[in-house]
Amino acid sequence: MADTSEQKATAQEPATVEVKLRPPTRVELRNLWLKEYGEQDVALQLWVTLVEKENLEVAIMLQMHSLLVFGTMVPTQAYVQFHLDLFDQTYREQDPAMASELHKYYSALIPPADQPEIGPEGLPTMWRYIHLRDVTIIGGEHTVKYHYWRGKVSGVDAFVIGVAPEEE
Protein backbone atom coordinates (compact mmCIF):
# COMPACT_ATOMS: atom_id res chain seq x y z
CA MET A 1 0.00 0.00 0.00
CA ALA A 2 1.50 3.31 -1.10
CA ASP A 3 1.60 6.34 1.19
CA THR A 4 0.11 9.49 -0.16
CA SER A 5 1.84 12.80 0.40
CA GLU A 6 -0.99 13.81 2.74
CA GLN A 7 -0.38 10.79 4.99
CA LYS A 8 3.37 11.53 5.10
CA ALA A 9 2.78 15.14 6.09
CA THR A 10 0.41 14.09 8.86
CA ALA A 11 2.83 11.49 10.20
CA GLN A 12 5.66 14.03 10.44
CA GLU A 13 3.71 16.72 12.31
CA PRO A 14 4.01 16.54 16.07
CA ALA A 15 0.77 15.85 17.86
CA THR A 16 -0.51 18.89 19.72
CA VAL A 17 -2.33 18.27 22.94
CA GLU A 18 -4.62 20.98 24.16
CA VAL A 19 -4.42 21.41 27.93
CA LYS A 20 -7.58 22.78 29.41
CA LEU A 21 -7.18 24.66 32.67
CA ARG A 22 -9.92 24.61 35.23
CA PRO A 23 -10.34 26.54 38.44
CA PRO A 24 -9.31 24.64 41.56
CA THR A 25 -12.08 22.81 43.36
CA ARG A 26 -13.15 23.75 46.88
CA VAL A 27 -11.34 20.67 48.23
CA GLU A 28 -8.13 21.66 46.40
CA LEU A 29 -8.38 25.22 47.72
CA ARG A 30 -8.92 23.87 51.23
CA ASN A 31 -5.85 21.62 50.93
CA LEU A 32 -3.72 24.55 49.70
CA TRP A 33 -5.00 26.70 52.57
CA LEU A 34 -4.27 23.97 55.14
CA LYS A 35 -0.73 23.60 53.81
CA GLU A 36 -0.14 27.35 53.92
CA TYR A 37 -1.86 27.73 57.30
CA GLY A 38 0.28 24.96 58.77
CA GLU A 39 3.39 26.98 57.91
CA GLN A 40 2.06 30.18 59.52
CA ASP A 41 2.63 31.55 63.01
CA VAL A 42 -0.91 31.95 64.35
CA ALA A 43 0.18 34.56 66.91
CA LEU A 44 1.76 36.73 64.19
CA GLN A 45 -1.40 36.34 62.08
CA LEU A 46 -3.37 37.62 65.09
CA TRP A 47 -1.17 40.71 65.44
CA VAL A 48 -1.38 41.49 61.72
CA THR A 49 -5.17 41.07 61.87
CA LEU A 50 -5.41 43.46 64.85
CA VAL A 51 -3.27 46.07 63.10
CA GLU A 52 -5.29 45.80 59.87
CA LYS A 53 -8.79 45.63 61.38
CA GLU A 54 -8.33 48.10 64.27
CA ASN A 55 -6.00 50.51 62.43
CA LEU A 56 -3.32 50.08 65.13
CA GLU A 57 0.41 50.69 65.09
CA VAL A 58 2.62 48.24 67.00
CA ALA A 59 6.39 48.28 67.56
CA ILE A 60 7.84 44.95 66.47
CA MET A 61 11.08 43.13 65.74
CA LEU A 62 11.08 40.38 63.11
CA GLN A 63 13.77 37.80 62.51
CA MET A 64 13.85 36.86 58.83
CA HIS A 65 16.60 34.72 57.31
CA SER A 66 19.22 35.84 59.89
CA LEU A 67 18.24 39.51 59.54
CA LEU A 68 16.64 41.55 62.32
CA VAL A 69 13.92 43.89 61.07
CA PHE A 70 12.75 46.56 63.54
CA GLY A 71 9.88 48.94 62.93
CA THR A 72 6.31 49.90 63.63
CA MET A 73 3.75 47.53 62.12
CA VAL A 74 1.12 49.61 60.29
CA PRO A 75 -2.01 48.79 58.28
CA THR A 76 -1.68 48.25 54.54
CA GLN A 77 -3.52 51.57 54.05
CA ALA A 78 -0.64 53.54 55.65
CA TYR A 79 1.96 51.74 53.53
CA VAL A 80 -0.04 52.36 50.36
CA GLN A 81 -0.75 56.02 51.18
CA PHE A 82 2.97 56.73 51.64
CA HIS A 83 3.72 55.30 48.21
CA LEU A 84 0.78 57.03 46.52
CA ASP A 85 1.95 60.40 47.86
CA LEU A 86 5.55 59.66 46.86
CA PHE A 87 4.66 58.62 43.31
CA ASP A 88 2.25 61.50 42.91
CA GLN A 89 5.01 63.99 43.76
CA THR A 90 7.57 62.19 41.62
CA TYR A 91 5.64 61.33 38.45
CA ARG A 92 2.40 63.33 38.22
CA GLU A 93 3.86 66.23 36.20
CA GLN A 94 6.52 64.42 34.13
CA ASP A 95 4.70 61.15 33.42
CA PRO A 96 1.00 61.19 34.33
CA ALA A 97 0.41 57.76 32.75
CA MET A 98 3.08 56.21 34.99
CA ALA A 99 1.58 57.93 38.04
CA SER A 100 -1.87 56.59 37.17
CA GLU A 101 -0.59 53.03 36.71
CA LEU A 102 1.28 53.12 40.01
CA HIS A 103 -1.81 54.56 41.70
CA LYS A 104 -3.96 51.69 40.36
CA TYR A 105 -1.43 49.06 41.39
CA TYR A 106 -0.90 50.33 44.93
CA SER A 107 -4.59 51.06 45.50
CA ALA A 108 -5.37 47.42 44.68
CA LEU A 109 -3.17 46.31 47.61
CA ILE A 110 -5.63 47.74 50.15
CA PRO A 111 -7.93 45.02 51.47
CA PRO A 112 -11.63 45.86 51.18
CA ALA A 113 -13.20 47.32 54.33
CA ASP A 114 -15.86 44.62 54.27
CA GLN A 115 -13.39 41.76 53.76
CA PRO A 116 -14.97 38.66 55.30
CA GLU A 117 -13.16 36.78 58.03
CA ILE A 118 -14.05 33.56 56.21
CA GLY A 119 -12.70 33.29 52.66
CA PRO A 120 -14.12 31.52 49.59
CA GLU A 121 -12.60 28.21 50.73
CA GLY A 122 -14.80 28.33 53.84
CA LEU A 123 -11.70 28.91 55.97
CA PRO A 124 -10.36 31.99 57.81
CA THR A 125 -8.66 34.65 55.71
CA MET A 126 -4.88 34.83 56.15
CA TRP A 127 -2.68 37.88 55.81
CA ARG A 128 0.19 37.27 53.42
CA TYR A 129 2.12 40.53 53.92
CA ILE A 130 3.22 42.64 56.86
CA HIS A 131 3.96 46.38 56.57
CA LEU A 132 6.38 48.36 58.74
CA ARG A 133 7.19 52.06 59.08
CA ASP A 134 10.47 53.61 60.31
CA VAL A 135 12.33 50.39 59.60
CA THR A 136 15.83 49.41 60.67
CA ILE A 137 17.28 46.22 59.19
CA ILE A 138 20.34 44.75 60.87
CA GLY A 139 22.34 42.01 59.20
CA GLY A 140 25.80 41.17 60.45
CA GLU A 141 27.72 44.43 60.74
CA HIS A 142 25.42 46.37 58.40
CA THR A 143 22.41 48.48 59.27
CA VAL A 144 20.01 50.09 56.80
CA LYS A 145 16.98 52.28 57.41
CA TYR A 146 13.82 52.72 55.35
CA HIS A 147 10.65 54.77 55.68
CA TYR A 148 8.38 51.82 54.84
CA TRP A 149 8.90 48.12 54.24
CA ARG A 150 6.73 45.21 53.07
CA GLY A 151 7.55 41.55 53.72
CA LYS A 152 5.94 38.13 53.53
CA VAL A 153 4.40 36.93 56.78
CA SER A 154 5.47 33.39 55.85
CA GLY A 155 9.11 34.55 55.76
CA VAL A 156 9.15 35.52 59.45
CA ASP A 157 11.13 33.07 61.59
CA ALA A 158 10.48 34.81 64.94
CA PHE A 159 9.04 38.07 66.27
CA VAL A 160 8.98 40.21 69.42
CA ILE A 161 6.33 42.85 70.13
CA GLY A 162 7.21 46.23 71.66
CA VAL A 163 10.93 46.50 70.90
CA ALA A 164 13.07 49.01 69.03
CA PRO A 165 16.71 48.81 67.92
CA GLU A 166 19.29 50.19 70.32
CA GLU A 167 20.69 53.50 69.13
CA GLU A 168 24.48 53.80 69.18
CSV table of C-alpha atoms in Angstrom, one decimal:
chain,number,residue,atom,x,y,z
A,1,MET,CA,0.0,0.0,0.0
A,2,ALA,CA,1.5,3.3,-1.1
A,3,ASP,CA,1.6,6.3,1.2
A,4,THR,CA,0.1,9.5,-0.2
A,5,SER,CA,1.8,12.8,0.4
A,6,GLU,CA,-1.0,13.8,2.7
A,7,GLN,CA,-0.4,10.8,5.0
A,8,LYS,CA,3.4,11.5,5.1
A,9,ALA,CA,2.8,15.1,6.1
A,10,THR,CA,0.4,14.1,8.9
A,11,ALA,CA,2.8,11.5,10.2
A,12,GLN,CA,5.7,14.0,10.4
A,13,GLU,CA,3.7,16.7,12.3
A,14,PRO,CA,4.0,16.5,16.1
A,15,ALA,CA,0.8,15.9,17.9
A,16,THR,CA,-0.5,18.9,19.7
A,17,VAL,CA,-2.3,18.3,22.9
A,18,GLU,CA,-4.6,21.0,24.2
A,19,VAL,CA,-4.4,21.4,27.9
A,20,LYS,CA,-7.6,22.8,29.4
A,21,LEU,CA,-7.2,24.7,32.7
A,22,ARG,CA,-9.9,24.6,35.2
A,23,PRO,CA,-10.3,26.5,38.4
A,24,PRO,CA,-9.3,24.6,41.6
A,25,THR,CA,-12.1,22.8,43.4
A,26,ARG,CA,-13.2,23.8,46.9
A,27,VAL,CA,-11.3,20.7,48.2
A,28,GLU,CA,-8.1,21.7,46.4
A,29,LEU,CA,-8.4,25.2,47.7
A,30,ARG,CA,-8.9,23.9,51.2
A,31,ASN,CA,-5.9,21.6,50.9
A,32,LEU,CA,-3.7,24.5,49.7
A,33,TRP,CA,-5.0,26.7,52.6
A,34,LEU,CA,-4.3,24.0,55.1
A,35,LYS,CA,-0.7,23.6,53.8
A,36,GLU,CA,-0.1,27.4,53.9
A,37,TYR,CA,-1.9,27.7,57.3
A,38,GLY,CA,0.3,25.0,58.8
A,39,GLU,CA,3.4,27.0,57.9
A,40,GLN,CA,2.1,30.2,59.5
A,41,ASP,CA,2.6,31.5,63.0
A,42,VAL,CA,-0.9,31.9,64.3
A,43,ALA,CA,0.2,34.6,66.9
A,44,LEU,CA,1.8,36.7,64.2
A,45,GLN,CA,-1.4,36.3,62.1
A,46,LEU,CA,-3.4,37.6,65.1
A,47,TRP,CA,-1.2,40.7,65.4
A,48,VAL,CA,-1.4,41.5,61.7
A,49,THR,CA,-5.2,41.1,61.9
A,50,LEU,CA,-5.4,43.5,64.8
A,51,VAL,CA,-3.3,46.1,63.1
A,52,GLU,CA,-5.3,45.8,59.9
A,53,LYS,CA,-8.8,45.6,61.4
A,54,GLU,CA,-8.3,48.1,64.3
A,55,ASN,CA,-6.0,50.5,62.4
A,56,LEU,CA,-3.3,50.1,65.1
A,57,GLU,CA,0.4,50.7,65.1
A,58,VAL,CA,2.6,48.2,67.0
A,59,ALA,CA,6.4,48.3,67.6
A,60,ILE,CA,7.8,44.9,66.5
A,61,MET,CA,11.1,43.1,65.7
A,62,LEU,CA,11.1,40.4,63.1
A,63,GLN,CA,13.8,37.8,62.5
A,64,MET,CA,13.8,36.9,58.8
A,65,HIS,CA,16.6,34.7,57.3
A,66,SER,CA,19.2,35.8,59.9
A,67,LEU,CA,18.2,39.5,59.5
A,68,LEU,CA,16.6,41.6,62.3
A,69,VAL,CA,13.9,43.9,61.1
A,70,PHE,CA,12.8,46.6,63.5
A,71,GLY,CA,9.9,48.9,62.9
A,72,THR,CA,6.3,49.9,63.6
A,73,MET,CA,3.7,47.5,62.1
A,74,VAL,CA,1.1,49.6,60.3
A,75,PRO,CA,-2.0,48.8,58.3
A,76,THR,CA,-1.7,48.3,54.5
A,77,GLN,CA,-3.5,51.6,54.0
A,78,ALA,CA,-0.6,53.5,55.6
A,79,TYR,CA,2.0,51.7,53.5
A,80,VAL,CA,0.0,52.4,50.4
A,81,GLN,CA,-0.8,56.0,51.2
A,82,PHE,CA,3.0,56.7,51.6
A,83,HIS,CA,3.7,55.3,48.2
A,84,LEU,CA,0.8,57.0,46.5
A,85,ASP,CA,2.0,60.4,47.9
A,86,LEU,CA,5.6,59.7,46.9
A,87,PHE,CA,4.7,58.6,43.3
A,88,ASP,CA,2.2,61.5,42.9
A,89,GLN,CA,5.0,64.0,43.8
A,90,THR,CA,7.6,62.2,41.6
A,91,TYR,CA,5.6,61.3,38.4
A,92,ARG,CA,2.4,63.3,38.2
A,93,GLU,CA,3.9,66.2,36.2
A,94,GLN,CA,6.5,64.4,34.1
A,95,ASP,CA,4.7,61.2,33.4
A,96,PRO,CA,1.0,61.2,34.3
A,97,ALA,CA,0.4,57.8,32.7
A,98,MET,CA,3.1,56.2,35.0
A,99,ALA,CA,1.6,57.9,38.0
A,100,SER,CA,-1.9,56.6,37.2
A,101,GLU,CA,-0.6,53.0,36.7
A,102,LEU,CA,1.3,53.1,40.0
A,103,HIS,CA,-1.8,54.6,41.7
A,104,LYS,CA,-4.0,51.7,40.4
A,105,TYR,CA,-1.4,49.1,41.4
A,106,TYR,CA,-0.9,50.3,44.9
A,107,SER,CA,-4.6,51.1,45.5
A,108,ALA,CA,-5.4,47.4,44.7
A,109,LEU,CA,-3.2,46.3,47.6
A,110,ILE,CA,-5.6,47.7,50.1
A,111,PRO,CA,-7.9,45.0,51.5
A,112,PRO,CA,-11.6,45.9,51.2
A,113,ALA,CA,-13.2,47.3,54.3
A,114,ASP,CA,-15.9,44.6,54.3
A,115,GLN,CA,-13.4,41.8,53.8
A,116,PRO,CA,-15.0,38.7,55.3
A,117,GLU,CA,-13.2,36.8,58.0
A,118,ILE,CA,-14.0,33.6,56.2
A,119,GLY,CA,-12.7,33.3,52.7
A,120,PRO,CA,-14.1,31.5,49.6
A,121,GLU,CA,-12.6,28.2,50.7
A,122,GLY,CA,-14.8,28.3,53.8
A,123,LEU,CA,-11.7,28.9,56.0
A,124,PRO,CA,-10.4,32.0,57.8
A,125,THR,CA,-8.7,34.6,55.7
A,126,MET,CA,-4.9,34.8,56.1
A,127,TRP,CA,-2.7,37.9,55.8
A,128,ARG,CA,0.2,37.3,53.4
A,129,TYR,CA,2.1,40.5,53.9
A,130,ILE,CA,3.2,42.6,56.9
A,131,HIS,CA,4.0,46.4,56.6
A,132,LEU,CA,6.4,48.4,58.7
A,133,ARG,CA,7.2,52.1,59.1
A,134,ASP,CA,10.5,53.6,60.3
A,135,VAL,CA,12.3,50.4,59.6
A,136,THR,CA,15.8,49.4,60.7
A,137,ILE,CA,17.3,46.2,59.2
A,138,ILE,CA,20.3,44.8,60.9
A,139,GLY,CA,22.3,42.0,59.2
A,140,GLY,CA,25.8,41.2,60.5
A,141,GLU,CA,27.7,44.4,60.7
A,142,HIS,CA,25.4,46.4,58.4
A,143,THR,CA,22.4,48.5,59.3
A,144,VAL,CA,20.0,50.1,56.8
A,145,LYS,CA,17.0,52.3,57.4
A,146,TYR,CA,13.8,52.7,55.3
A,147,HIS,CA,10.7,54.8,55.7
A,148,TYR,CA,8.4,51.8,54.8
A,149,TRP,CA,8.9,48.1,54.2
A,150,ARG,CA,6.7,45.2,53.1
A,151,GLY,CA,7.5,41.6,53.7
A,152,LYS,CA,5.9,38.1,53.5
A,153,VAL,CA,4.4,36.9,56.8
A,154,SER,CA,5.5,33.4,55.8
A,155,GLY,CA,9.1,34.6,55.8
A,156,VAL,CA,9.2,35.5,59.4
A,157,ASP,CA,11.1,33.1,61.6
A,158,ALA,CA,10.5,34.8,64.9
A,159,PHE,CA,9.0,38.1,66.3
A,160,VAL,CA,9.0,40.2,69.4
A,161,ILE,CA,6.3,42.8,70.1
A,162,GLY,CA,7.2,46.2,71.7
A,163,VAL,CA,10.9,46.5,70.9
A,164,ALA,CA,13.1,49.0,69.0
A,165,PRO,CA,16.7,48.8,67.9
A,166,GLU,CA,19.3,50.2,70.3
A,167,GLU,CA,20.7,53.5,69.1
A,168,GLU,CA,24.5,53.8,69.2
